[in-house]
Amino acid sequence: DAMVIQNPRYQVTQFGKPVTLSCSQTLNHNVMYWYQQKSSQAPKLLFHYYDKDFNNEADTPDNFQSRRPNTSFCFLDIRSPGLGDAAMYLCATSRESSGPRETQYFGPGTRLLVL
Amino acid sequence: AQKITQTQPGMFVQEKEAVTLDCTYDTSDQSYGLFWYKQPSSGEMIFLIYQGSYDEQNATEGRYSLNFQKARKSANLVISASQLGDSAMYFCAMREPSGNTGGFKTIFGAGTRLFVKA
């Protein structure tokens, strides 16, 4: 089945130790998004790619970076994780980035724990 | 100011009963989309239903329907015949033009946790 896959589902890292979360999609969608969701809160958009064009949200900390080497894969790099970065990280895709109708399809998320 | 407001942090409903989850939104754009997502404890956000700002009819998808009151800027989700598997977090979201990128951006509400009682 076509889907959005995130690995790993659970990630434990140490304070300050770089960590990479991965996302892949078989939907062949142009747009890939990364959201951060803290406990009992709404997902917060960190950035998105339209093809290879990177769009960073104004309030996304510099500690968060992303790479999209090809259409199918997108990575979230956290350079120096702090305790406040512990959260669920959701990857999503959509066919296009414009238009009100575009539905986003989400992966199962990676729950990050920072020790 | 909040763009998407979900005033019910938690809701209880008896199995097989209907339940309405409230959502109000704030936008000055004419073209926008409204979505509802379900998030079970496993974490995955599942798309449920969509309503476009120009759609005159309320959207329906199986047991889900969206009560769209444009003048009131509300987009309430109605779940009929609740099932135990409906217990989850429900997010209302709005997709509107984003001034920064020229595209559209999706904004989520804080969510409502629904508990279905047997």
mmCIF file of C-alpha atoms in Angstrom:
data_model
loop_
_atom_site.group_PDB
_atom_site.id
_atom_site.type_symbol
_atom_site.label_atom_id
_atom_site.label_comp_id
_atom_site.label_asym_id
_atom_site.label_seq_id
_atom_site.Cartn_x
_atom_site.Cartn_y
_atom_site.Cartn_z
ATOM 1 C CA ASP A 1 0.000 0.000 0.000
ATOM 2 C CA ALA A 2 1.155 3.503 -0.740
ATOM 3 C CA MET A 3 2.050 5.218 2.487
ATOM 4 C CA VAL A 4 4.259 7.460 4.572
ATOM 5 C CA ILE A 5 6.829 5.581 6.614
ATOM 6 C CA GLN A 6 8.813 6.917 9.540
ATOM 7 C CA ASN A 7 11.785 5.266 11.161
ATOM 8 C CA PRO A 8 12.398 4.665 13.893
ATOM 9 C CA ARG A 9 9.072 4.790 15.741
ATOM 10 C CA TYR A 10 10.882 5.504 19.008
ATOM 11 C CA GLN A 11 14.238 7.214 19.354
ATOM 12 C CA VAL A 12 16.199 7.814 22.518
ATOM 13 C CA THR A 13 19.122 10.212 22.396
ATOM 14 C CA GLN A 14 21.348 11.976 24.849
ATOM 15 C CA PHE A 15 21.337 15.660 25.563
ATOM 16 C CA GLY A 16 23.449 17.365 22.916
ATOM 17 C CA LYS A 17 23.971 14.247 20.776
ATOM 18 C CA PRO A 18 22.921 14.752 17.138
ATOM 19 C CA VAL A 19 20.008 12.655 15.974
ATOM 20 C CA THR A 20 18.415 12.035 12.580
ATOM 21 C CA LEU A 21 14.832 11.003 11.965
ATOM 22 C CA SER A 22 13.811 9.640 8.609
ATOM 23 C CA CYS A 23 10.685 9.675 6.517
ATOM 24 C CA SER A 24 9.911 7.995 3.226
ATOM 25 C CA GLN A 25 6.856 8.015 1.018
ATOM 26 C CA THR A 26 5.530 5.898 -1.805
ATOM 27 C CA LEU A 27 2.826 8.398 -2.788
ATOM 28 C CA ASN A 28 5.147 10.290 -5.154
ATOM 29 C CA HIS A 29 3.978 13.553 -3.603
ATOM 30 C CA ASN A 30 5.805 16.782 -4.327
ATOM 31 C CA VAL A 31 5.617 18.173 -0.810
ATOM 32 C CA MET A 32 7.004 16.745 2.422
ATOM 33 C CA TYR A 33 6.477 18.334 5.835
ATOM 34 C CA TRP A 34 7.955 17.948 9.283
ATOM 35 C CA TYR A 35 5.839 18.725 12.334
ATOM 36 C CA GLN A 36 6.747 18.736 16.004
ATOM 37 C CA GLN A 37 3.984 17.716 18.402
ATOM 38 C CA LYS A 38 4.451 18.000 22.135
ATOM 39 C CA SER A 39 2.219 16.173 24.556
ATOM 40 C CA SER A 40 -1.446 17.234 24.337
ATOM 41 C CA GLN A 41 -0.658 20.000 21.855
ATOM 42 C CA ALA A 42 -1.366 20.667 18.216
ATOM 43 C CA PRO A 43 1.253 19.712 15.636
ATOM 44 C CA LYS A 44 3.571 22.620 14.871
ATOM 45 C CA LEU A 45 5.040 22.937 11.404
ATOM 46 C CA LEU A 46 8.833 23.110 11.393
ATOM 47 C CA PHE A 47 9.489 23.253 7.652
ATOM 48 C CA HIS A 48 8.490 21.736 4.357
ATOM 49 C CA TYR A 49 9.985 20.886 0.980
ATOM 50 C CA TYR A 50 8.279 21.509 -2.319
ATOM 51 C CA ASP A 51 10.387 19.262 -4.519
ATOM 52 C CA LYS A 52 13.877 20.478 -3.637
ATOM 53 C CA ASP A 53 12.773 23.915 -2.470
ATOM 54 C CA PHE A 54 13.157 24.206 1.286
ATOM 55 C CA ASN A 55 10.732 26.405 3.250
ATOM 56 C CA ASN A 56 11.572 27.075 6.863
ATOM 57 C CA GLU A 57 9.028 28.402 9.345
ATOM 58 C CA ALA A 58 10.128 31.686 10.893
ATOM 59 C CA ASP A 59 10.098 30.354 14.453
ATOM 60 C CA THR A 60 11.842 27.036 13.799
ATOM 61 C CA PRO A 61 15.074 26.941 15.838
ATOM 62 C CA ASP A 62 18.389 26.691 13.968
ATOM 63 C CA ASN A 63 18.977 23.449 15.832
ATOM 64 C CA PHE A 64 16.565 21.789 13.401
ATOM 65 C CA GLN A 65 17.699 21.060 9.856
ATOM 66 C CA SER A 66 16.269 18.987 7.065
ATOM 67 C CA ARG A 67 17.451 17.213 3.927
ATOM 68 C CA ARG A 68 15.546 15.813 1.002
ATOM 69 C CA PRO A 69 17.928 13.847 -1.216
ATOM 70 C CA ASN A 70 15.175 12.637 -3.544
ATOM 71 C CA THR A 71 11.389 12.643 -3.930
ATOM 72 C CA SER A 72 10.879 9.670 -1.651
ATOM 73 C CA PHE A 73 13.009 10.538 1.359
ATOM 74 C CA CYS A 74 13.210 13.398 3.807
ATOM 75 C CA PHE A 75 15.321 13.634 6.959
ATOM 76 C CA LEU A 76 15.036 15.721 10.095
ATOM 77 C CA ASP A 77 18.362 16.460 11.784
ATOM 78 C CA ILE A 78 18.480 17.797 15.307
ATOM 79 C CA ARG A 79 22.031 19.039 15.784
ATOM 80 C CA SER A 80 22.108 19.362 19.574
ATOM 81 C CA PRO A 81 18.938 18.036 21.145
ATOM 82 C CA GLY A 82 17.799 19.642 24.352
ATOM 83 C CA LEU A 83 15.317 18.325 26.879
ATOM 84 C CA GLY A 84 12.696 20.618 25.351
ATOM 85 C CA ASP A 85 13.006 18.839 22.001
ATOM 86 C CA ALA A 86 11.445 15.658 23.363
ATOM 87 C CA ALA A 87 8.274 15.289 21.338
ATOM 88 C CA MET A 88 6.514 13.349 18.625
ATOM 89 C CA TYR A 89 7.832 14.236 15.167
ATOM 90 C CA LEU A 90 5.360 13.771 12.379
ATOM 91 C CA CYS A 91 6.186 13.605 8.705
ATOM 92 C CA ALA A 92 3.461 14.369 6.185
ATOM 93 C CA THR A 93 3.130 14.632 2.439
ATOM 94 C CA SER A 94 0.810 16.315 -0.016
ATOM 95 C CA ARG A 95 0.605 16.371 -3.763
ATOM 96 C CA GLU A 96 0.946 20.134 -4.032
ATOM 97 C CA SER A 97 1.629 23.015 -1.671
ATOM 98 C CA SER A 98 -0.897 25.434 -3.095
ATOM 99 C CA GLY A 99 -4.655 25.273 -2.991
ATOM 100 C CA PRO A 100 -6.980 24.844 -0.045
ATOM 101 C CA ARG A 101 -7.945 21.314 -1.037
ATOM 102 C CA GLU A 102 -4.621 19.566 -0.586
ATOM 103 C CA THR A 103 -4.917 16.832 2.008
ATOM 104 C CA GLN A 104 -1.845 15.963 4.009
ATOM 105 C CA TYR A 105 -1.062 12.318 4.618
ATOM 106 C CA PHE A 106 0.826 11.592 7.795
ATOM 107 C CA GLY A 107 3.256 8.936 8.868
ATOM 108 C CA PRO A 108 2.979 7.179 12.235
ATOM 109 C CA GLY A 109 5.444 9.562 13.852
ATOM 110 C CA THR A 110 8.724 9.158 15.705
ATOM 111 C CA ARG A 111 8.606 9.703 19.430
ATOM 112 C CA LEU A 112 11.873 11.285 20.553
ATOM 113 C CA LEU A 113 13.115 11.030 24.106
ATOM 114 C CA VAL A 114 16.090 13.123 25.220
ATOM 115 C CA LEU A 115 17.973 11.940 28.294
ATOM 116 C CA ALA B 1 -4.981 35.357 18.066
ATOM 117 C CA GLN B 2 -6.009 31.727 17.739
ATOM 118 C CA LYS B 3 -6.733 30.736 14.190
ATOM 119 C CA ILE B 4 -8.419 27.464 15.098
ATOM 120 C CA THR B 5 -10.279 27.083 18.371
ATOM 121 C CA GLN B 6 -11.441 23.802 19.813
ATOM 122 C CA THR B 7 -13.127 24.630 23.101
ATOM 123 C CA GLN B 8 -13.638 21.056 24.326
ATOM 124 C CA PRO B 9 -10.429 19.551 25.728
ATOM 125 C CA GLY B 10 -12.279 16.308 26.426
ATOM 126 C CA MET B 11 -15.624 14.771 25.540
ATOM 127 C CA PHE B 12 -17.436 11.635 26.633
ATOM 128 C CA VAL B 13 -20.018 9.829 24.546
ATOM 129 C CA GLN B 14 -21.927 6.621 25.020
ATOM 130 C CA GLU B 15 -21.313 3.910 22.449
ATOM 131 C CA LYS B 16 -23.806 4.085 19.547
ATOM 132 C CA GLU B 17 -24.693 7.702 20.344
ATOM 133 C CA ALA B 18 -23.822 10.691 18.158
ATOM 134 C CA VAL B 19 -21.331 13.315 19.276
ATOM 135 C CA THR B 20 -20.414 16.791 18.026
ATOM 136 C CA LEU B 21 -16.902 18.158 18.323
ATOM 137 C CA ASP B 22 -16.725 21.937 18.054
ATOM 138 C CA CYS B 23 -14.346 23.964 15.916
ATOM 139 C CA THR B 24 -14.306 27.652 15.125
ATOM 140 C CA TYR B 25 -11.800 29.361 12.876
ATOM 141 C CA ASP B 26 -10.586 32.815 12.040
ATOM 142 C CA THR B 27 -9.511 33.932 8.603
ATOM 143 C CA SER B 28 -9.917 36.894 6.301
ATOM 144 C CA ASP B 29 -9.266 34.830 3.193
ATOM 145 C CA GLN B 30 -12.095 33.798 0.897
ATOM 146 C CA SER B 31 -10.484 30.572 -0.241
ATOM 147 C CA TYR B 32 -9.623 28.111 2.489
ATOM 148 C CA GLY B 33 -10.109 24.498 3.434
ATOM 149 C CA LEU B 34 -11.180 22.878 6.671
ATOM 150 C CA PHE B 35 -10.094 19.423 7.746
ATOM 151 C CA TRP B 36 -10.636 17.031 10.589
ATOM 152 C CA TYR B 37 -7.990 14.492 11.591
ATOM 153 C CA LYS B 38 -8.136 11.654 14.094
ATOM 154 C CA GLN B 39 -5.077 10.771 16.141
ATOM 155 C CA PRO B 40 -5.247 7.481 18.063
ATOM 156 C CA SER B 41 -2.820 6.777 20.869
ATOM 157 C CA SER B 42 -0.476 5.189 18.313
ATOM 158 C CA GLY B 43 0.271 8.692 17.030
ATOM 159 C CA GLU B 44 -0.662 8.588 13.357
ATOM 160 C CA MET B 45 -2.829 11.471 12.114
ATOM 161 C CA ILE B 46 -5.680 10.039 10.045
ATOM 162 C CA PHE B 47 -7.553 12.273 7.609
ATOM 163 C CA LEU B 48 -11.311 12.108 8.173
ATOM 164 C CA ILE B 49 -13.144 14.796 6.225
ATOM 165 C CA TYR B 50 -12.681 17.988 4.219
ATOM 166 C CA GLN B 51 -14.852 21.066 3.646
ATOM 167 C CA GLY B 52 -13.974 23.790 1.150
ATOM 168 C CA SER B 53 -14.908 27.386 1.842
ATOM 169 C CA TYR B 54 -16.926 27.533 -1.366
ATOM 170 C CA ASP B 55 -18.721 24.235 -0.803
ATOM 171 C CA GLU B 56 -22.403 24.851 -0.223
ATOM 172 C CA GLN B 57 -23.206 21.366 0.975
ATOM 173 C CA ASN B 58 -21.930 19.965 4.245
ATOM 174 C CA ALA B 59 -19.294 17.289 3.714
ATOM 175 C CA THR B 60 -20.048 13.709 4.705
ATOM 176 C CA GLU B 61 -17.806 10.639 4.859
ATOM 177 C CA GLY B 62 -19.502 7.572 6.232
ATOM 178 C CA ARG B 63 -20.255 8.174 9.916
ATOM 179 C CA TYR B 64 -18.516 11.558 9.805
ATOM 180 C CA SER B 65 -20.216 14.762 8.757
ATOM 181 C CA LEU B 66 -19.084 18.341 8.973
ATOM 182 C CA ASN B 67 -21.572 20.987 10.086
ATOM 183 C CA PHE B 68 -20.249 24.005 8.196
ATOM 184 C CA GLN B 69 -21.621 27.383 9.301
ATOM 185 C CA LYS B 70 -19.654 29.843 7.226
ATOM 186 C CA ALA B 71 -21.142 33.030 8.659
ATOM 187 C CA ARG B 72 -20.323 31.808 12.170
ATOM 188 C CA LYS B 73 -16.944 30.487 11.053
ATOM 189 C CA SER B 74 -17.602 27.126 12.573
ATOM 190 C CA ALA B 75 -16.866 23.643 11.248
ATOM 191 C CA ASN B 76 -18.099 21.138 13.779
ATOM 192 C CA LEU B 77 -17.504 17.419 13.318
ATOM 193 C CA VAL B 78 -20.420 15.095 13.926
ATOM 194 C CA ILE B 79 -19.709 11.423 14.522
ATOM 195 C CA SER B 80 -22.806 9.262 14.343
ATOM 196 C CA ALA B 81 -23.204 5.865 16.005
ATOM 197 C CA SER B 82 -19.997 6.155 18.051
ATOM 198 C CA GLN B 83 -17.810 3.075 18.350
ATOM 199 C CA LEU B 84 -15.214 2.192 20.962
ATOM 200 C CA GLY B 85 -12.561 2.578 18.277
ATOM 201 C CA ASP B 86 -13.501 6.237 17.898
ATOM 202 C CA SER B 87 -11.762 7.005 21.189
ATOM 203 C CA ALA B 88 -8.896 9.257 20.114
ATOM 204 C CA MET B 89 -7.711 12.833 19.810
ATOM 205 C CA TYR B 90 -9.476 14.841 17.112
ATOM 206 C CA PHE B 91 -7.872 17.857 15.450
ATOM 207 C CA CYS B 92 -9.591 20.511 13.412
ATOM 208 C CA ALA B 93 -7.333 22.175 10.856
ATOM 209 C CA MET B 94 -7.554 25.005 8.370
ATOM 210 C CA ARG B 95 -5.597 25.415 5.184
ATOM 211 C CA GLU B 96 -5.212 29.026 4.100
ATOM 212 C CA PRO B 97 -2.870 31.077 1.920
ATOM 213 C CA SER B 98 0.572 31.526 3.417
ATOM 214 C CA GLY B 99 2.063 34.960 2.798
ATOM 215 C CA ASN B 100 5.643 33.693 3.269
ATOM 216 C CA THR B 101 5.839 31.026 0.615
ATOM 217 C CA GLY B 102 3.043 31.929 -1.752
ATOM 218 C CA GLY B 103 1.554 28.529 -1.094
ATOM 219 C CA PHE B 104 -0.920 27.347 1.486
ATOM 220 C CA LYS B 105 -0.338 26.492 5.113
ATOM 221 C CA THR B 106 -2.228 24.157 7.419
ATOM 222 C CA ILE B 107 -2.923 25.286 10.978
ATOM 223 C CA PHE B 108 -4.162 22.872 13.617
ATOM 224 C CA GLY B 109 -6.351 23.433 16.640
ATOM 225 C CA ALA B 110 -5.391 22.182 20.086
ATOM 226 C CA GLY B 111 -7.544 19.083 19.724
ATOM 227 C CA THR B 112 -10.395 17.388 21.561
ATOM 228 C CA ARG B 113 -9.915 14.046 23.254
ATOM 229 C CA LEU B 114 -12.967 11.839 22.733
ATOM 230 C CA PHE B 115 -13.762 8.984 25.083
ATOM 231 C CA VAL B 116 -16.381 6.457 23.964
ATOM 232 C CA LYS B 117 -17.984 4.551 26.837
ATOM 233 C CA ALA B 118 -19.276 1.006 26.470
#
